[in-house]
Short mmCIF file of C-alpha atoms in Angstrom, two decimals:
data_model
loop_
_atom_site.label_atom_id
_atom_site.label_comp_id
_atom_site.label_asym_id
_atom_site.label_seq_id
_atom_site.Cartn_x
_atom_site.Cartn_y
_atom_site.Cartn_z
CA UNK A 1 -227.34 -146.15 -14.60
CA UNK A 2 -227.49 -147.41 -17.99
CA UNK A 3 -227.36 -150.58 -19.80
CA UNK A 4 -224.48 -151.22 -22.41
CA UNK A 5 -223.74 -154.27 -24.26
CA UNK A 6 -220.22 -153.88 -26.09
CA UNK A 7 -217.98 -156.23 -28.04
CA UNK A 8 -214.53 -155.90 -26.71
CA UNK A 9 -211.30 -157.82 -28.40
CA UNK A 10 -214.24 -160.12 -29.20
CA UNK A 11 -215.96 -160.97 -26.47
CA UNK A 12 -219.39 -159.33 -25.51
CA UNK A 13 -220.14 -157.93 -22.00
CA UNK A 14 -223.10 -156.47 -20.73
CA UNK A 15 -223.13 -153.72 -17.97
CA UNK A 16 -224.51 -151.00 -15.97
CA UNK A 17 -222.85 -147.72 -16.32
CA UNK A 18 -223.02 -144.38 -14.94
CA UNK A 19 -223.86 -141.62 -18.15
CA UNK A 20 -220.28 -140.00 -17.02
CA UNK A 21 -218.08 -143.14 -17.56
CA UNK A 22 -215.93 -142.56 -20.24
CA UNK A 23 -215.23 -145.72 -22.56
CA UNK A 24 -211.83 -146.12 -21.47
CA UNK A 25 -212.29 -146.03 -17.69
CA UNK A 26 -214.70 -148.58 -18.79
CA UNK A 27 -212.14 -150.87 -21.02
CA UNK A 28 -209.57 -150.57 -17.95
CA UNK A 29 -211.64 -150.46 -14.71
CA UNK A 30 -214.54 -152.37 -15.74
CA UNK A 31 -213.09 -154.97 -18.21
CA UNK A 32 -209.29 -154.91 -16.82
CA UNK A 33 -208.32 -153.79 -20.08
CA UNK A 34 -205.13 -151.89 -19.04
CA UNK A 35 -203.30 -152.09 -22.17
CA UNK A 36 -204.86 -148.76 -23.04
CA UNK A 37 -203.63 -146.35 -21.04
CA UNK A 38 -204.85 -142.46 -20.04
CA UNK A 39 -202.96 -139.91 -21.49
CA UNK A 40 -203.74 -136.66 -21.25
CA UNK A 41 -206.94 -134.82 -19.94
CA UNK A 42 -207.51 -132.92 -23.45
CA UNK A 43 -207.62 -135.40 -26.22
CA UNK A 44 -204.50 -134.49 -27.57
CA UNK A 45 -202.11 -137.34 -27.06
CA UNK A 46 -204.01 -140.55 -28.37
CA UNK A 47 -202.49 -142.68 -26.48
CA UNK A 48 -206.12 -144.28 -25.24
CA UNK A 49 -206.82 -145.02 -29.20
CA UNK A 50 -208.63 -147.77 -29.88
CA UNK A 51 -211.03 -149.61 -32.98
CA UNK A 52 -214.56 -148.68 -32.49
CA UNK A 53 -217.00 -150.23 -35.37
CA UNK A 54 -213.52 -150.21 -37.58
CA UNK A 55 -212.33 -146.30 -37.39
CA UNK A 56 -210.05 -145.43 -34.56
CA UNK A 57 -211.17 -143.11 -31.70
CA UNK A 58 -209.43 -141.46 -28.90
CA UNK A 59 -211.53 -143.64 -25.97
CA UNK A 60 -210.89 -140.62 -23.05
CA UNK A 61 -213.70 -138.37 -25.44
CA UNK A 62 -216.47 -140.91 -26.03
CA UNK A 63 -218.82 -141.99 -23.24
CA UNK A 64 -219.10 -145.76 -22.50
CA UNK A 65 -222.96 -144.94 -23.23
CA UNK A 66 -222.40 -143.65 -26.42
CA UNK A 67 -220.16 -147.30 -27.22
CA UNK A 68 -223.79 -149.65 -26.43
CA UNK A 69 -223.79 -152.17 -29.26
CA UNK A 70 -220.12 -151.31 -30.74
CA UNK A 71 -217.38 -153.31 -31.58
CA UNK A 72 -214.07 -152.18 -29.62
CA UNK A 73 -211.04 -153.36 -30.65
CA UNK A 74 -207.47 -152.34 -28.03
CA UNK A 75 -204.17 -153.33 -28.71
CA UNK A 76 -205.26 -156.23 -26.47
CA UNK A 77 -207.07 -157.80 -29.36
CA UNK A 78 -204.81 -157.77 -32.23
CA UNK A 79 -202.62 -160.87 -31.70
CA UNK A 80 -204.22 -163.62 -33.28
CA UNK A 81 -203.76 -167.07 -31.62
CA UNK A 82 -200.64 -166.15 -29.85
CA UNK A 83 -198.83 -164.58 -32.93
CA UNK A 84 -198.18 -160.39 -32.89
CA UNK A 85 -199.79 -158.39 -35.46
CA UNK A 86 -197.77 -156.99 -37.84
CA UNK A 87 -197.88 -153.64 -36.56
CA UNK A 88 -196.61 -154.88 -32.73
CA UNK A 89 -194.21 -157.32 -35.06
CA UNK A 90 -193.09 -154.11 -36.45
CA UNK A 91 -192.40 -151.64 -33.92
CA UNK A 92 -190.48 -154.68 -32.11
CA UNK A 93 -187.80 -154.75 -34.40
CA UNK A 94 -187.53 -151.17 -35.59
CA UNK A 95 -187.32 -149.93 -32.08
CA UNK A 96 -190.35 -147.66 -32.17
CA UNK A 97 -190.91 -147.15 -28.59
CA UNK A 98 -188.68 -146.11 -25.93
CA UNK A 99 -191.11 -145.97 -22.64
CA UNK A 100 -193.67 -147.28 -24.41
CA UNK A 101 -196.90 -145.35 -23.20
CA UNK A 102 -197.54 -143.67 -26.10
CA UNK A 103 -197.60 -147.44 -28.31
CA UNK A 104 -200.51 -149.12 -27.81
CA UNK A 105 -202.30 -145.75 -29.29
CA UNK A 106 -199.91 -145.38 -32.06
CA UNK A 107 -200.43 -148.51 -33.17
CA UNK A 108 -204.14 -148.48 -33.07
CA UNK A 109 -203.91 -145.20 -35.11
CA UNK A 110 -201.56 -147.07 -37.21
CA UNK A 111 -204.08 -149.94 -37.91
CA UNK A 112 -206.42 -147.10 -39.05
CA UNK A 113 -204.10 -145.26 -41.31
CA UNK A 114 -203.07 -148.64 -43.31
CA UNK A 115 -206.78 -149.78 -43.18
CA UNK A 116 -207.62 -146.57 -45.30
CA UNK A 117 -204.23 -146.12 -46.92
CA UNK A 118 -202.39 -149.59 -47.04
CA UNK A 119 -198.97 -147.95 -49.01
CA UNK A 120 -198.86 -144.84 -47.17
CA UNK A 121 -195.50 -142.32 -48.04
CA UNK A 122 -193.46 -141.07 -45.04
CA UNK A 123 -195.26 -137.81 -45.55
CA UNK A 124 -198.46 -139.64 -44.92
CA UNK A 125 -197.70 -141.52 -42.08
CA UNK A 126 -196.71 -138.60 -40.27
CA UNK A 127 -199.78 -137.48 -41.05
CA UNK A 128 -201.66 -140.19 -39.84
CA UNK A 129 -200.13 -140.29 -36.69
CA UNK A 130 -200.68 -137.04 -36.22
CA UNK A 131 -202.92 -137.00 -33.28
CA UNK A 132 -200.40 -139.45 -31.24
CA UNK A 133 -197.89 -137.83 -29.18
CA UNK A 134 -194.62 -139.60 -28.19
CA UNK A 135 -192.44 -137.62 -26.11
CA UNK A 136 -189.85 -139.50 -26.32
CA UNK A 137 -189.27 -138.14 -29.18
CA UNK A 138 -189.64 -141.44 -31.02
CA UNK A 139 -191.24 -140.43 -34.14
CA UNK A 140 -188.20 -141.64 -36.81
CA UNK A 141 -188.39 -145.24 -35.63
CA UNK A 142 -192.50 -145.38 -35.33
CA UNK A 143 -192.39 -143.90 -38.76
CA UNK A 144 -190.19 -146.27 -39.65
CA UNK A 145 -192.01 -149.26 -38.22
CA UNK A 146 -194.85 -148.64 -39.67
CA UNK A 147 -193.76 -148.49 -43.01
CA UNK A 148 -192.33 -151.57 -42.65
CA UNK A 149 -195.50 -153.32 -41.46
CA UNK A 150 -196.81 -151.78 -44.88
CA UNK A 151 -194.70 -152.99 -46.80
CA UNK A 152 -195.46 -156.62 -45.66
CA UNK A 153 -198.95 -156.12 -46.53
CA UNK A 154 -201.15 -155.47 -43.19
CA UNK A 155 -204.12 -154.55 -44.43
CA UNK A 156 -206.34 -155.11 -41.27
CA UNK B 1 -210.61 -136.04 -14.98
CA UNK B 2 -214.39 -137.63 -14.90
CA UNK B 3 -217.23 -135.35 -15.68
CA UNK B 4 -219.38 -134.17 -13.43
CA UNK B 5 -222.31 -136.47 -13.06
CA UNK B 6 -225.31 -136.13 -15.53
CA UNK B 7 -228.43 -137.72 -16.78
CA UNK B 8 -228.31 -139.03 -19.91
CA UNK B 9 -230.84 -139.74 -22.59
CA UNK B 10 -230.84 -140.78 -26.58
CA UNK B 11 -234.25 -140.13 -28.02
CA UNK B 12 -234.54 -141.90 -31.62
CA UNK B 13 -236.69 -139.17 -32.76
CA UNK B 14 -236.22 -135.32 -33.63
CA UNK B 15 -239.46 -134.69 -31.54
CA UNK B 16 -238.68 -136.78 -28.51
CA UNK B 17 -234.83 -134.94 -28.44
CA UNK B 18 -236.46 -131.69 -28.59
CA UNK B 19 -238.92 -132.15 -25.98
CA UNK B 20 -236.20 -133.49 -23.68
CA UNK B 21 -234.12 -130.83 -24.69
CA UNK B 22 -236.86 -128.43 -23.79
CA UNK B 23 -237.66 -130.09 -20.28
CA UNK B 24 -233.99 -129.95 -19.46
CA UNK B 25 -233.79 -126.46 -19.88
CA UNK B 26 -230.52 -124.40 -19.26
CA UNK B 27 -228.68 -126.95 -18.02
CA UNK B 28 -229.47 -129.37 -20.93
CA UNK B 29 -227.08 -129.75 -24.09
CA UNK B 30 -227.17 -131.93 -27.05
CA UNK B 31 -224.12 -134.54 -27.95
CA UNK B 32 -222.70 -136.06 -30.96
CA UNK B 33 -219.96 -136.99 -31.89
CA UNK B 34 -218.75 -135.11 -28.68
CA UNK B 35 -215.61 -134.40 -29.55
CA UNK B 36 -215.88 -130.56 -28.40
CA UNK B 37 -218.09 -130.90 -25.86
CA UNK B 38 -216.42 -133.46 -23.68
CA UNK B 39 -212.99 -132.31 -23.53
CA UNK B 40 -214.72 -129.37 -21.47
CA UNK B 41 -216.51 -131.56 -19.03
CA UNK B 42 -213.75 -133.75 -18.42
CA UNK B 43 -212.01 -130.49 -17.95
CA UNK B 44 -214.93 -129.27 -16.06
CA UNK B 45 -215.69 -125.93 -17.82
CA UNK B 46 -219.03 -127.36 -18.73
CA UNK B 47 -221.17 -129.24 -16.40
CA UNK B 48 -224.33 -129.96 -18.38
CA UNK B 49 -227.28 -131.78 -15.81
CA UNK B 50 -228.78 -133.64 -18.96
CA UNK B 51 -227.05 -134.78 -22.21
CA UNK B 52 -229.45 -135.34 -25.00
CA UNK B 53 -227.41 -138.05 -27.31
CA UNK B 54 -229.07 -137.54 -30.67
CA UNK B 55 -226.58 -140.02 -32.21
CA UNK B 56 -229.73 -142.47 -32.96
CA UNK B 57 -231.20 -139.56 -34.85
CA UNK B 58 -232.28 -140.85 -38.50
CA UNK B 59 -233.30 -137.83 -39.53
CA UNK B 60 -230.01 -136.06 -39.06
CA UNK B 61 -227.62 -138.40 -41.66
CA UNK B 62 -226.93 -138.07 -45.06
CA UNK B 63 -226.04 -136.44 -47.78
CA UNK B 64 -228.31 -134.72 -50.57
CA UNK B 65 -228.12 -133.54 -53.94
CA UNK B 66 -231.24 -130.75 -54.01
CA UNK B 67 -230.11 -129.07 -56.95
CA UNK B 68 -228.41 -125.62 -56.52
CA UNK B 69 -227.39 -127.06 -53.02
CA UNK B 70 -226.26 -130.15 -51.22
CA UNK B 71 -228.79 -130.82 -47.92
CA UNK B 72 -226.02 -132.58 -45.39
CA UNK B 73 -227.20 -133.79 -42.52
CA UNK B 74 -225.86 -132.86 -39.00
CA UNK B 75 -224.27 -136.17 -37.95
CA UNK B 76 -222.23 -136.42 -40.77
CA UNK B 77 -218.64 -137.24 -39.33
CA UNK B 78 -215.78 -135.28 -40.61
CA UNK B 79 -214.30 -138.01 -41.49
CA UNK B 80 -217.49 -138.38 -44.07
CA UNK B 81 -217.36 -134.58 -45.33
CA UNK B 82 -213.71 -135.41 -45.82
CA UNK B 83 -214.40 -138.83 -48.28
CA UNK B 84 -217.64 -137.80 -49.42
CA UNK B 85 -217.60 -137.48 -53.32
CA UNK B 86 -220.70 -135.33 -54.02
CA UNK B 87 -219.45 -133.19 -51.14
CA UNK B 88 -216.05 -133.17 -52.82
CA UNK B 89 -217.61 -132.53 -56.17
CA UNK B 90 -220.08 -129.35 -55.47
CA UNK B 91 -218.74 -127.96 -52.10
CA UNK B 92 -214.90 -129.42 -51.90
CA UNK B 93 -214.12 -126.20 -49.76
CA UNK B 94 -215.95 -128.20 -46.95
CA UNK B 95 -213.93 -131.21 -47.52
CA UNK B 96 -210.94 -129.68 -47.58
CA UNK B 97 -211.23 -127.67 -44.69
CA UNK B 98 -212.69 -130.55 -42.78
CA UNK B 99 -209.36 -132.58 -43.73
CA UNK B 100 -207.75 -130.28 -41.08
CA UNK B 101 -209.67 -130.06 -38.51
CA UNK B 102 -207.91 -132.00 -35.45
CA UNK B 103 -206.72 -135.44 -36.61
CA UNK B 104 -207.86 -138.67 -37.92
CA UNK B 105 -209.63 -139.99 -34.94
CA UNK B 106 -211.10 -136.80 -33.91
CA UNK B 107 -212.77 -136.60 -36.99
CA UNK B 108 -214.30 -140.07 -36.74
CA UNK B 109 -216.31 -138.95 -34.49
CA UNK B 110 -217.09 -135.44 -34.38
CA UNK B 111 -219.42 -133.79 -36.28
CA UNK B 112 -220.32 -130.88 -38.60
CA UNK B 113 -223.36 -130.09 -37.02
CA UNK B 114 -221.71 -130.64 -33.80
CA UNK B 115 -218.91 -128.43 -35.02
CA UNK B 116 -221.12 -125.43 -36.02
CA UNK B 117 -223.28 -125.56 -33.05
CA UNK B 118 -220.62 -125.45 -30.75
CA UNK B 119 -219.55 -122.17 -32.52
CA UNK B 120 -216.13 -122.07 -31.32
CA UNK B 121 -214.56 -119.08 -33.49
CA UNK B 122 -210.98 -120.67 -33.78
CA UNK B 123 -212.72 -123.67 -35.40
CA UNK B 124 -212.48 -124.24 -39.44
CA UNK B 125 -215.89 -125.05 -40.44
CA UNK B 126 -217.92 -122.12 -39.09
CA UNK B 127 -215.70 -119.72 -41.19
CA UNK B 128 -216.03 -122.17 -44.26
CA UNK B 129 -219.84 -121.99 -43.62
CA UNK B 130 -220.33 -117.94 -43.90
CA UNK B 131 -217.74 -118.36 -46.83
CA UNK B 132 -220.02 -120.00 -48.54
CA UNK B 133 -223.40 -118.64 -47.61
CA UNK B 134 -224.43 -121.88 -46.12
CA UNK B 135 -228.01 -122.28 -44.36
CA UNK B 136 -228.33 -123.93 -40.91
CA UNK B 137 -231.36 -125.83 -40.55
CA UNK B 138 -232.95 -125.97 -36.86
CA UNK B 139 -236.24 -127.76 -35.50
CA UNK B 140 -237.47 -126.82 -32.19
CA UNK B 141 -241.02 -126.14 -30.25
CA UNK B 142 -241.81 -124.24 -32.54
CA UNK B 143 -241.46 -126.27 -35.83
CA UNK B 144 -238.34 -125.68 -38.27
CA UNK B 145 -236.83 -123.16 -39.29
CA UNK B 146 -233.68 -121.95 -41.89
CA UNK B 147 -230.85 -119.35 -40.51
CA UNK B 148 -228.30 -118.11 -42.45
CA UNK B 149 -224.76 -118.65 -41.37
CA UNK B 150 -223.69 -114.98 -41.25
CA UNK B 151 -226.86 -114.75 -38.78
CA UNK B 152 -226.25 -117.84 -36.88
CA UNK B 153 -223.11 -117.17 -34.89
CA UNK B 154 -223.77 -114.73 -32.49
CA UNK B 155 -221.01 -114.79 -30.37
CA UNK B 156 -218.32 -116.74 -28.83
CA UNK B 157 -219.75 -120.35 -28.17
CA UNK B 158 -223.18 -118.35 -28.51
CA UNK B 159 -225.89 -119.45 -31.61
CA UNK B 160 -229.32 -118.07 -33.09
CA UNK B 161 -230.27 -121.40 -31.73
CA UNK B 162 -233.36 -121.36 -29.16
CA UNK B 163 -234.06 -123.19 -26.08
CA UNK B 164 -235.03 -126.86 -27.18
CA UNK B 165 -233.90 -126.24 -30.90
CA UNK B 166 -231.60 -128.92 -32.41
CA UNK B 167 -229.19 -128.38 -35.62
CA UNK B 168 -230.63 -130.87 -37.87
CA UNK B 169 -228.69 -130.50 -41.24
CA UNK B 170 -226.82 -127.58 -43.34
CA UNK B 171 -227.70 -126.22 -47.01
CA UNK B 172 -224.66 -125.68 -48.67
CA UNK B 173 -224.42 -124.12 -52.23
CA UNK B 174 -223.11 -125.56 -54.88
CA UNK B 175 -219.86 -124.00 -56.14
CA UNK B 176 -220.62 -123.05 -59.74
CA UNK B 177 -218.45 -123.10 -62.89
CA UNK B 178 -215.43 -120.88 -62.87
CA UNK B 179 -215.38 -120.96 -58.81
CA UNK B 180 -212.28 -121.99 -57.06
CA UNK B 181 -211.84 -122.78 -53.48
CA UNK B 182 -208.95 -122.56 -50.96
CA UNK B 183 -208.51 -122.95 -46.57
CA UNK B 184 -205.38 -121.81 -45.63
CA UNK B 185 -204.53 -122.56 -41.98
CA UNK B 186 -202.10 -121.17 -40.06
CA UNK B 187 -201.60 -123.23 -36.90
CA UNK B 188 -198.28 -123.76 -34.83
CA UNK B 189 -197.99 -128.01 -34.42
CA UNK B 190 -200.27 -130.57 -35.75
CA UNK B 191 -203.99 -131.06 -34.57
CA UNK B 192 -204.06 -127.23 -33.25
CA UNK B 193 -206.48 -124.93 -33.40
CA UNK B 194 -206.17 -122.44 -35.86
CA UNK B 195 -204.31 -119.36 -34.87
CA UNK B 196 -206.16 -117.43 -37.94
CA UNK B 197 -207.96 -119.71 -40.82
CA UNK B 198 -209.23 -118.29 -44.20
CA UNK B 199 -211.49 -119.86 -46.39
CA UNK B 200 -211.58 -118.44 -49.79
CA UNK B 201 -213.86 -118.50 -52.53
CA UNK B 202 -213.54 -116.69 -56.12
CA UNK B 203 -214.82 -116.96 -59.74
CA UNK B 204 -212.47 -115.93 -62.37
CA UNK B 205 -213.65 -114.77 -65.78
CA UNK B 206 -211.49 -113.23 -68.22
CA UNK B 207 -208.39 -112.51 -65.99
CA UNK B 208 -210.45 -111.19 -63.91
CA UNK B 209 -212.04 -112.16 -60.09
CA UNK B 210 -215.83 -111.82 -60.57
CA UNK B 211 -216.24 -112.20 -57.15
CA UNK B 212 -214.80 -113.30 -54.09
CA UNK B 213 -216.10 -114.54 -50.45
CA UNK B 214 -213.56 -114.66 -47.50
CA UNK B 215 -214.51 -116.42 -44.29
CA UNK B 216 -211.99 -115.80 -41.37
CA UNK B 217 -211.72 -118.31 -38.05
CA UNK B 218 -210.22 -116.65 -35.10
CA UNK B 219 -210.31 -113.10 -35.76
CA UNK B 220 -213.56 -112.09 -34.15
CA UNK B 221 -215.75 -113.61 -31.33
CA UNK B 222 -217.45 -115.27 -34.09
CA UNK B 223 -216.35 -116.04 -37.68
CA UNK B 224 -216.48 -113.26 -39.81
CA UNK B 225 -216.41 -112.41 -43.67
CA UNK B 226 -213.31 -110.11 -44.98
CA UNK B 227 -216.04 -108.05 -46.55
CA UNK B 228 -213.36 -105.16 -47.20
CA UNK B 229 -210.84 -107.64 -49.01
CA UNK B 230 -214.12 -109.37 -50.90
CA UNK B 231 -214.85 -105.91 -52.36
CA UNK B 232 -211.51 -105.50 -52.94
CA UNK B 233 -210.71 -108.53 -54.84
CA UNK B 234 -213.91 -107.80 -57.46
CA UNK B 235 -213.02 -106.72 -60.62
CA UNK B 236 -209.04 -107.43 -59.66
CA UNK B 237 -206.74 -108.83 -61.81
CA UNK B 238 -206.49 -112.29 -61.64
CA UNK B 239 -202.46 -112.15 -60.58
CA UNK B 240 -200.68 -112.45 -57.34
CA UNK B 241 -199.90 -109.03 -57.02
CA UNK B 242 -203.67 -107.51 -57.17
CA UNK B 243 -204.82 -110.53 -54.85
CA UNK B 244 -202.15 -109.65 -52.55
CA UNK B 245 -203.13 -105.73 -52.60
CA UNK B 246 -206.91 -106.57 -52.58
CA UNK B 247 -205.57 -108.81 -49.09
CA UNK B 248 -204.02 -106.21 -47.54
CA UNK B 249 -208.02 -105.32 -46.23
CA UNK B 250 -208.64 -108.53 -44.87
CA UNK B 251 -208.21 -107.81 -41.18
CA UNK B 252 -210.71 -104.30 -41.63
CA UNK B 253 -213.67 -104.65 -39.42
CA UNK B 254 -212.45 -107.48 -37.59
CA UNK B 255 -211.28 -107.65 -33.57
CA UNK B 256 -209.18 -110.57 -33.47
CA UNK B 257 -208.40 -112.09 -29.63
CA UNK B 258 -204.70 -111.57 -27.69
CA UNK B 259 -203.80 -114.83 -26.46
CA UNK B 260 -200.32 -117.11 -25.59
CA UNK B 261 -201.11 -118.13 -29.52
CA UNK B 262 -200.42 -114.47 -31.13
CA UNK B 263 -201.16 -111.16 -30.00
CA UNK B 264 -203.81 -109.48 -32.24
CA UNK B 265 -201.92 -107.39 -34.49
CA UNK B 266 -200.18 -110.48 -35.51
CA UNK B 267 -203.30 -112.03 -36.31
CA UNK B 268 -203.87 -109.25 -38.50
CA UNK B 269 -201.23 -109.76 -40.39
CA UNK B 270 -201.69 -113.31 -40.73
CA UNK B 271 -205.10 -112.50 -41.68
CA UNK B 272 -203.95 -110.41 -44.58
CA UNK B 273 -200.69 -112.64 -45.58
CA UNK B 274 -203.00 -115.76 -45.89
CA UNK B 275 -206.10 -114.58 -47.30
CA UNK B 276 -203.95 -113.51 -50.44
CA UNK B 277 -202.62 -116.85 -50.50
CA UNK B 278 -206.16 -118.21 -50.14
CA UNK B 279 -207.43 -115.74 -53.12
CA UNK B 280 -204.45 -116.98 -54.96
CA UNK B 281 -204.90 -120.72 -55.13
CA UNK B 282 -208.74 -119.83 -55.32
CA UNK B 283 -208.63 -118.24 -58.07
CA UNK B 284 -206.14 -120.88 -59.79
CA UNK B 285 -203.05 -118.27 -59.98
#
């Protein structure tokens, strides 16, 4: 067992973990943080992306141990005092999500991309998102969406 | 799936990671970023008994200006060889070949060092590495020591590196006046591997290409150079046509893999078809 202390959506916790625990068995299991979900075995799909110290990471390939004295942000943590962030805002009203597994991870990778690149093109966005699979073959209406947040000025 | 179970340690210096390293023996392996690494033990094809985290490491980050070369340290993210200017400035090969590897939040957190030691031959940065004659820099038992990258790989997933010797940074050359750079990457959907990579280098003078270097991902058990095409391209005409002929050797000496990706005489031919596009941007034609 180890000893981590993480920041998560905010709030710190301490814990013991086994070495093996990946960070987001730990988010869901440990901290009931099952807004990020487990996609694939492979870290292909991104749909467990979250914020760790401010660059997105795909939480099924880093070890909770390796996350001692981070700051984790899921998609549990970006509504400030009740209200939506612009992204979730955003991919309400252009219809980006059909089952919706895939969102919680496109969004976080979508936080990333306009946190380097706040006026991406299409081209770029694609891009961006390009370690996020939806396969519901969503991609005009995330695309879409997240333009839109763009263009309203998220910048974090 | 979960790992296997492990012991786990992150030393916060070079000598206490290579002495745990060296006590773990066979079964021990080094982490970074992890972003190769874990995919197989969650996958179980590795089950390492000790991980030795050397994400604490000092002594493995940053970036150096030493004059002919840039020193860059092991732990530097992708992301990071991607942004970084001086990198961009003296050996924007690197950074342009890093910009492909994966996708954005791989490259957050994996690692060149981590990239190169894990030696996968379908990966972009060992072939940009013997492209341009970088030198791996290892400390172990038995002090440090400098290994050039066409002696480094030694086969697939294997290194020069020894028991309890850790990758602590990379000596890359700086690209010179009158040297252009290219990575052309042939891959079938975003984020894959590379089905055949080529990273070019070539100085033109006069119309002509002084000289070339070639590095080739996925055509060998390890990355190789297209010597044939190199010696080829020297003293060719700086047009498409002669790049393309000088090309058509690319694939000589090589014994590229048969898998659900390509069969190898494909890969052949993409090794020839996109090392004269490589030449060609490379040497600004």
């Amino acid at each position: 067992m180890a000893r981590i202390t993480v920041t998560v959506d905010g709030v710190t916790y301490s814990d013991d973990v086994e070495p093996r625990l990946l960070l987001v068995h730990y988010l869901r299991e440990r901290l009931g943080k099952t807004g990020t979900p487990i996609g694939c075995d492979t870290s292909n799909c991104g749909a467990c992306t979250v914020q760790m110290d401010g660059a997105s990471v795909k939480s099924c390939s880093v070890l909770a141990v390796q996350a001692d004295g981070a700051d984790i942000t899921t998609i549990q943590g970006l509504a400030q005092d009740g209200e939506w962030h612009p992204l979730q805002r955003a991919f309400h009203e252009q219809h980006a999500l059909q089952c919706g597994y895939c969102t919680p991870g496109m969004i976080m990778a979508a936080v990333d991309l306009l946190r380097t690149n706040p006026h991406p093109t299409e081209q770029e966005i694609r891009e961006g998102l390009e370690g996020n699979l939806c396969r519901c073959t969503g991609y005009e209406n995330i695309v879409r969406a997240v333009k839109s947040a763009a263009e309203t000025g998220v910048t974090s | 799936m979960i790992p296997s179970a492990f012991d786990y340690t992150r030393p916060t210096s070079v000598d206490e990671a290579i002495r745990a390293l060296t006590d773990a023996g066979e079964d021990g392996k080094v982490i970074a970023g992890g972003q190769s690494l874990l995919p197989l033990m969650r996958l179980r094809l590795a089950a390492p008994a000790m991980l030795v985290d050397v994400g604490a490491l000092g002594d493995l980050r940053g970036i150096r200006d030493e004059g002919d070369w840039l020193w860059i340290g092991a732990l530097t993210t992708h992301d990071e060889v991607v942004h970084d200017p001086l990198i961009r400035e003296h050996c924007g090969l690197l950074s342009q070949a890093a910009g492909t590897v994966a996708d954005p939040a791989v490259r957050h957190r994996g690692t060149l060092g981590g990239s190169l030691a894990h030696a996968d031959p379908a990966a972009d940065l060992p072939a940009v590495a013997v492209a341009l004659d970088a030198t791996l820099l290892a400390r172990g038992p038995g002090g440090e020591r400098s290994i050039g990258a066409g002696e480094f790989f030694q086969d697939y997933l294997t290194t020069a590196l020894g028991p309890g010797e850790i990758l602590t940074g990379v000596r890359v050359p700086k690209l010179g006046e009158g040297w252009g750079y290219h990575y052309e990457k042939f891959h079938r959907t975003a984020q894959a591997w590379a089905i055949v990579g080529v990273a070019a280098v070539a100085r033109r003078s006069n119309g002509q290409i002084g000289e070339a270097r070639i590095g080739l991902a996925n055509m060998g058990t390890v990355p190789v150079r297209a010597s044939a095409a190199e010696a080829a391209a020297a003293g060719a005409a700086a047009d498409r046509d002669a790049l393309r002929e000088a090309a058509q050797r690319a694939d000589e000496g090589t014994s590229p893999p048969s898998d659900l990706h390509g069969a190898a005489d494909y890969r052949r031919h993409l090794a020839r078809v996109l090392t004269g596009r490589a030449l060609a941007v490379a040497s600004g034609v």
